[in-house]
XYZ file of C-alpha atoms in Angstrom:
385
model
C 121.601 23.939 137.931
C 123.984 26.520 138.324
C 123.890 26.355 134.676
C 120.091 27.864 134.836
C 121.745 30.038 137.137
C 124.491 31.750 134.483
C 122.156 31.216 131.471
C 119.835 33.538 133.551
C 122.653 36.370 134.411
C 123.974 36.822 130.995
C 120.251 37.350 128.802
C 119.621 40.319 132.618
C 123.442 41.368 131.285
C 122.547 41.524 127.594
C 119.365 43.231 127.944
C 120.599 45.784 130.288
C 123.217 47.001 127.401
C 120.899 46.531 124.652
C 118.742 49.494 127.256
C 121.765 51.252 127.974
C 122.941 51.536 123.798
C 119.701 52.678 123.690
C 119.283 56.667 123.854
C 123.273 55.884 122.736
C 121.817 55.390 118.435
C 118.611 57.608 119.129
C 120.995 60.538 120.075
C 122.901 59.767 117.223
C 120.015 60.273 114.733
C 120.072 63.588 115.635
C 116.985 65.664 115.359
C 114.241 64.946 113.293
C 113.278 66.260 109.978
C 109.854 68.579 109.801
C 108.517 70.342 106.442
C 108.250 73.835 107.140
C 107.775 76.467 104.427
C 108.279 80.787 104.483
C 105.658 82.999 105.339
C 104.685 84.886 102.267
C 102.733 87.866 100.818
C 100.345 87.275 97.677
C 96.782 88.663 96.103
C 93.929 85.714 96.662
C 90.078 85.920 95.953
C 88.193 85.441 98.865
C 84.168 84.242 99.027
C 81.959 85.620 100.940
C 78.183 83.916 101.066
C 75.222 85.431 101.991
C 70.901 84.265 102.203
C 69.113 85.159 100.064
C 65.506 85.630 99.500
C 65.082 84.747 95.655
C 61.097 86.608 94.263
C 60.647 86.921 90.734
C 60.922 89.997 88.520
C 57.657 90.350 88.139
C 54.857 89.340 90.893
C 51.567 90.524 89.845
C 48.068 89.568 91.591
C 45.413 88.641 89.244
C 42.296 90.641 90.028
C 38.810 91.827 89.087
C 37.911 95.022 87.810
C 34.386 94.645 88.283
C 31.702 92.198 89.910
C 30.920 89.159 88.742
C 30.157 85.050 89.139
C 33.640 83.215 88.262
C 32.496 81.230 85.018
C 35.394 79.539 83.978
C 38.821 78.930 84.457
C 41.290 78.669 81.351
C 44.307 77.760 83.738
C 46.099 74.836 86.951
C 48.379 75.958 89.262
C 52.200 76.287 88.644
C 51.174 76.546 84.660
C 53.301 79.027 81.953
C 51.207 81.526 79.666
C 51.976 83.790 77.959
C 50.884 87.924 77.891
C 47.226 88.229 76.772
C 46.564 84.261 77.242
C 43.098 83.965 78.713
C 43.052 83.514 82.840
C 39.513 83.576 83.891
C 35.216 84.441 82.687
C 32.922 86.811 85.357
C 29.623 86.557 84.286
C 28.435 88.876 82.169
C 24.530 88.786 81.912
C 23.910 92.500 83.926
C 26.770 94.095 81.997
C 25.321 93.337 78.200
C 21.875 94.679 79.426
C 24.133 97.989 79.514
C 25.456 97.425 76.913
C 23.138 96.809 74.784
C 21.146 100.366 77.035
C 23.887 101.864 76.091
C 23.379 101.061 72.247
C 20.032 102.285 72.562
C 20.858 105.459 73.864
C 23.193 106.465 71.026
C 19.983 105.454 68.520
C 18.141 108.439 69.774
C 20.733 110.360 70.458
C 21.627 110.266 66.807
C 17.975 110.835 66.001
C 18.157 113.743 68.016
C 20.778 115.033 66.807
C 19.049 115.045 63.516
C 15.892 116.392 64.797
C 17.262 119.789 65.371
C 18.814 119.120 62.515
C 16.066 119.189 59.948
C 14.721 122.293 62.890
C 18.105 124.124 62.137
C 18.302 123.761 58.057
C 14.597 124.075 58.055
C 14.291 128.245 59.559
C 18.112 128.717 58.592
C 16.387 130.392 55.269
C 13.238 131.693 56.622
C 15.853 134.511 58.896
C 17.501 135.251 55.608
C 14.199 136.264 54.477
C 13.449 138.199 57.073
C 10.020 135.668 57.855
C 11.924 134.796 60.805
C 13.605 136.241 63.595
C 17.593 134.666 64.369
C 16.701 133.976 67.799
C 13.598 131.100 66.464
C 17.782 130.685 64.748
C 19.990 130.539 67.487
C 17.103 127.999 69.074
C 17.166 126.333 66.975
C 21.582 125.839 66.941
C 21.506 125.400 70.597
C 18.771 122.147 70.426
C 21.220 121.069 67.540
C 24.400 121.387 69.962
C 22.941 120.347 73.222
C 21.431 116.755 70.855
C 24.736 116.452 69.439
C 26.950 116.503 73.648
C 23.619 114.005 74.535
C 25.095 111.959 71.355
C 28.692 112.708 72.363
C 27.612 111.448 76.039
C 25.672 107.842 74.966
C 28.108 106.759 73.223
C 30.955 107.517 76.670
C 28.485 105.548 78.138
C 28.772 102.925 75.625
C 32.412 102.112 75.398
C 32.438 102.395 79.970
C 29.715 99.489 79.744
C 31.620 97.530 76.554
C 34.892 98.522 78.914
C 33.479 96.906 81.742
C 32.051 93.975 80.382
C 36.030 94.060 78.755
C 36.616 93.068 82.040
C 34.703 90.212 82.655
C 37.638 88.335 80.326
C 40.770 88.096 82.542
C 43.698 88.147 80.292
C 47.417 87.575 81.411
C 49.793 91.152 81.760
C 53.060 89.623 80.845
C 54.378 86.367 80.831
C 54.358 83.568 83.656
C 53.997 80.707 86.097
C 50.294 80.684 87.380
C 50.285 81.097 91.808
C 47.979 79.799 93.739
C 43.813 80.284 92.746
C 42.229 80.189 95.922
C 38.039 81.105 93.895
C 36.241 77.832 92.300
C 33.766 78.261 89.585
C 30.674 79.495 90.711
C 32.675 82.208 93.141
C 31.776 85.998 92.890
C 34.065 87.862 93.271
C 35.147 91.812 92.946
C 37.382 94.797 93.661
C 37.120 94.816 97.164
C 37.957 91.681 98.057
C 41.703 91.570 99.491
C 42.060 87.850 98.186
C 43.876 88.337 93.732
C 41.598 85.570 91.502
C 46.048 84.767 91.664
C 49.792 85.635 90.802
C 51.332 85.468 87.439
C 54.591 85.713 88.241
C 57.041 86.678 85.693
C 60.732 84.383 85.756
C 62.546 84.721 83.153
C 65.133 86.773 85.079
C 65.295 85.969 89.002
C 66.352 88.668 91.633
C 68.170 88.160 94.177
C 67.669 89.841 98.413
C 70.197 89.803 100.759
C 72.044 91.854 103.077
C 75.314 93.306 104.513
C 76.231 95.188 107.672
C 77.322 97.655 107.770
C 81.113 96.648 108.978
C 80.449 94.209 105.619
C 78.682 97.474 104.049
C 82.293 100.172 103.927
C 84.750 97.041 103.921
C 82.505 95.899 100.320
C 81.791 99.696 99.561
C 86.414 100.763 100.310
C 87.306 97.445 96.967
C 85.129 99.450 95.026
C 86.010 100.858 92.011
C 84.356 105.036 90.504
C 83.308 108.276 92.954
C 79.150 107.030 91.858
C 76.649 105.349 93.135
C 76.375 104.125 88.582
C 80.067 103.279 88.692
C 80.765 101.754 91.709
C 77.644 99.099 90.631
C 79.178 98.938 87.589
C 82.535 97.631 88.776
C 81.098 94.567 90.493
C 83.009 91.290 89.428
C 80.101 88.783 88.789
C 77.954 86.873 91.512
C 76.934 83.318 91.983
C 74.264 81.925 93.794
C 73.933 78.539 96.354
C 71.045 76.520 95.486
C 69.564 75.046 98.582
C 70.874 71.842 98.481
C 73.743 73.108 98.287
C 74.646 73.508 94.467
C 75.518 76.700 92.550
C 72.820 77.412 89.366
C 75.010 77.437 86.441
C 74.531 80.991 85.843
C 75.793 83.749 87.340
C 74.210 86.683 88.028
C 75.152 90.727 89.004
C 74.034 94.032 91.651
C 71.553 95.478 90.704
C 71.297 98.196 93.048
C 71.763 99.161 96.342
C 69.829 100.144 98.754
C 70.294 104.719 99.910
C 69.879 103.570 103.460
C 70.750 101.219 106.884
C 67.392 100.191 108.426
C 68.378 101.078 111.889
C 66.658 98.780 113.528
C 68.657 96.112 111.390
C 71.822 98.066 111.153
C 71.899 96.531 107.531
C 71.062 97.555 103.762
C 69.713 95.501 100.401
C 71.427 94.545 98.174
C 69.654 92.780 94.778
C 71.136 90.730 92.164
C 69.067 89.568 89.374
C 69.880 85.858 87.019
C 69.230 85.422 83.952
C 66.679 82.460 84.368
C 66.024 81.169 80.870
C 65.436 77.573 82.257
C 62.860 78.090 84.440
C 64.537 76.417 87.355
C 64.348 78.613 90.447
C 60.599 80.296 91.636
C 59.592 83.478 93.908
C 60.057 82.435 97.457
C 62.596 80.090 97.836
C 66.763 80.286 99.102
C 70.059 80.569 98.818
C 72.663 82.530 99.218
C 74.287 84.589 96.959
C 78.093 83.803 96.431
C 80.442 87.759 95.971
C 84.239 87.429 94.987
C 86.251 90.178 96.285
C 90.698 90.871 95.723
C 92.699 90.446 99.329
C 96.481 92.099 98.349
C 99.113 91.368 100.103
C 98.186 88.691 103.042
C 99.778 85.939 105.063
C 98.224 82.852 103.722
C 98.827 79.784 106.430
C 97.841 76.065 106.243
C 95.935 75.687 108.939
C 97.009 72.001 108.835
C 100.209 74.597 110.394
C 97.623 75.324 112.715
C 97.455 73.334 116.259
C 94.253 75.003 118.188
C 94.294 75.758 122.291
C 91.766 77.360 123.976
C 90.519 78.614 121.834
C 93.347 80.724 119.822
C 95.501 79.363 117.382
C 98.959 78.481 117.373
C 101.595 77.813 115.114
C 105.700 76.928 115.905
C 108.479 79.460 113.883
C 111.706 77.777 113.140
C 114.748 79.755 114.174
C 117.799 80.732 113.277
C 119.453 77.261 115.954
C 116.466 75.597 114.008
C 114.774 74.876 117.628
C 111.178 75.961 116.834
C 109.017 78.712 119.083
C 104.525 78.021 119.865
C 103.565 81.840 118.741
C 99.800 82.605 118.415
C 99.031 83.611 114.998
C 95.596 85.596 114.637
C 93.350 84.638 111.464
C 90.649 86.078 109.558
C 88.985 83.849 106.983
C 89.134 80.614 106.225
C 90.437 80.284 102.674
C 89.753 76.811 100.954
C 92.641 74.448 103.563
C 94.594 77.745 103.688
C 94.240 80.451 106.685
C 94.997 84.444 105.847
C 96.950 85.699 108.802
C 96.007 89.005 110.481
C 98.688 89.228 112.885
C 101.191 87.138 114.954
C 103.145 85.720 112.071
C 105.550 87.562 109.558
C 106.149 87.944 105.979
C 109.421 85.875 105.867
C 109.674 83.676 108.819
C 109.838 80.051 108.267
C 107.202 77.712 110.669
C 106.343 73.943 110.279
C 103.506 73.220 108.409
C 103.416 69.335 109.238
C 103.841 66.986 112.331
C 102.924 69.664 115.065
C 101.705 66.978 117.507
C 105.486 65.315 117.767
C 106.274 69.354 118.741
C 107.413 71.265 121.270
C 107.940 74.723 122.669
C 112.180 74.864 122.350
C 112.825 71.857 119.869
C 115.511 71.340 117.410
C 113.917 69.721 114.151
C 116.068 69.471 110.885
C 114.398 71.936 108.795
C 112.570 70.400 105.080
C 112.410 73.333 102.154
C 108.409 72.193 101.807
C 108.920 71.769 97.538
C 112.509 69.018 99.261
C 109.836 67.508 101.401
C 110.051 64.444 99.969
C 107.410 61.424 100.599
C 110.772 59.424 102.180
C 110.334 62.370 104.430
C 107.214 61.993 105.005
C 107.927 58.267 106.208
C 110.991 59.210 108.899
C 108.256 61.216 110.290
C 106.692 59.307 111.015
C 107.483 56.282 112.017
C 110.107 58.012 114.702
């Protein structure tokens, strides 16, 4: 029994000695190593995104110029058509009759001209012989002029009738894609209809319309070179288009126009960018985002992992000359990749901890390790502590 008590006592004593030596071991290790980096200014390209509506270069409503029933529809919705291709044919019975009547009127007018000319030719020699008075010749010539005028009027009526007949064949004015076709064969259509026969969208190029608010407009314009609007637009960089599925459209575009007025209701101004669309991937009515690059000069970039958030504010651990860390609030503007653009709170040349912030406390002394010389072993040491 005494032997058991003795063994238990020795065990407790050894544990006590071990626990007393542990703080001394930890103290002997010294400050923990942490990677640090010095803040420096740089020039970077920032990309801003703006919601955009896509429209074809031309969206032309196809409307009939004459009244009639639809006889034939030569195209289908979504079909690609060429300029001059026949789209619709309207009934033309009445218009055919008008053309035939106009032709007949021309023949009548020609006969009247011939008759009047014969009369003039007959009277002219008699006037020279003083057999008939000059007034009769003047009357005959007047009748000839009237007949010619009647002939010209008949020809104009014929051309008008023929033109109306031609309008029954409706052709595409441009290359493009057919939109919806609300009418069917046999439908009565005319110039007074509010709904178009269809729409042809020329999408060889597309326009992306997007807006900027007044603040964005001022920031954007300050970066542009040139005095006139034309010079400023010319100096703009190429822009990209982000599609609805998040992919980047393969062809870049350019800003073509900037609206001259700010909308007083929304406080925004409209921009128009043009993108080539030779593969017809883009269609009128779709949405996307225009991605515009801008250059930020002399800004400090702070890695996002070097910051932590507290009550909606962002903080960083600065390292002073005694290698002690100080918690400091920083103001950031934009996130660029894995970094923040700093607006205030840290100055060029100041050192800050880049990783392992969860282990730090304000006033804690550390062993700074330059980010450039920070090895995997140092990381391992940090993670094991």
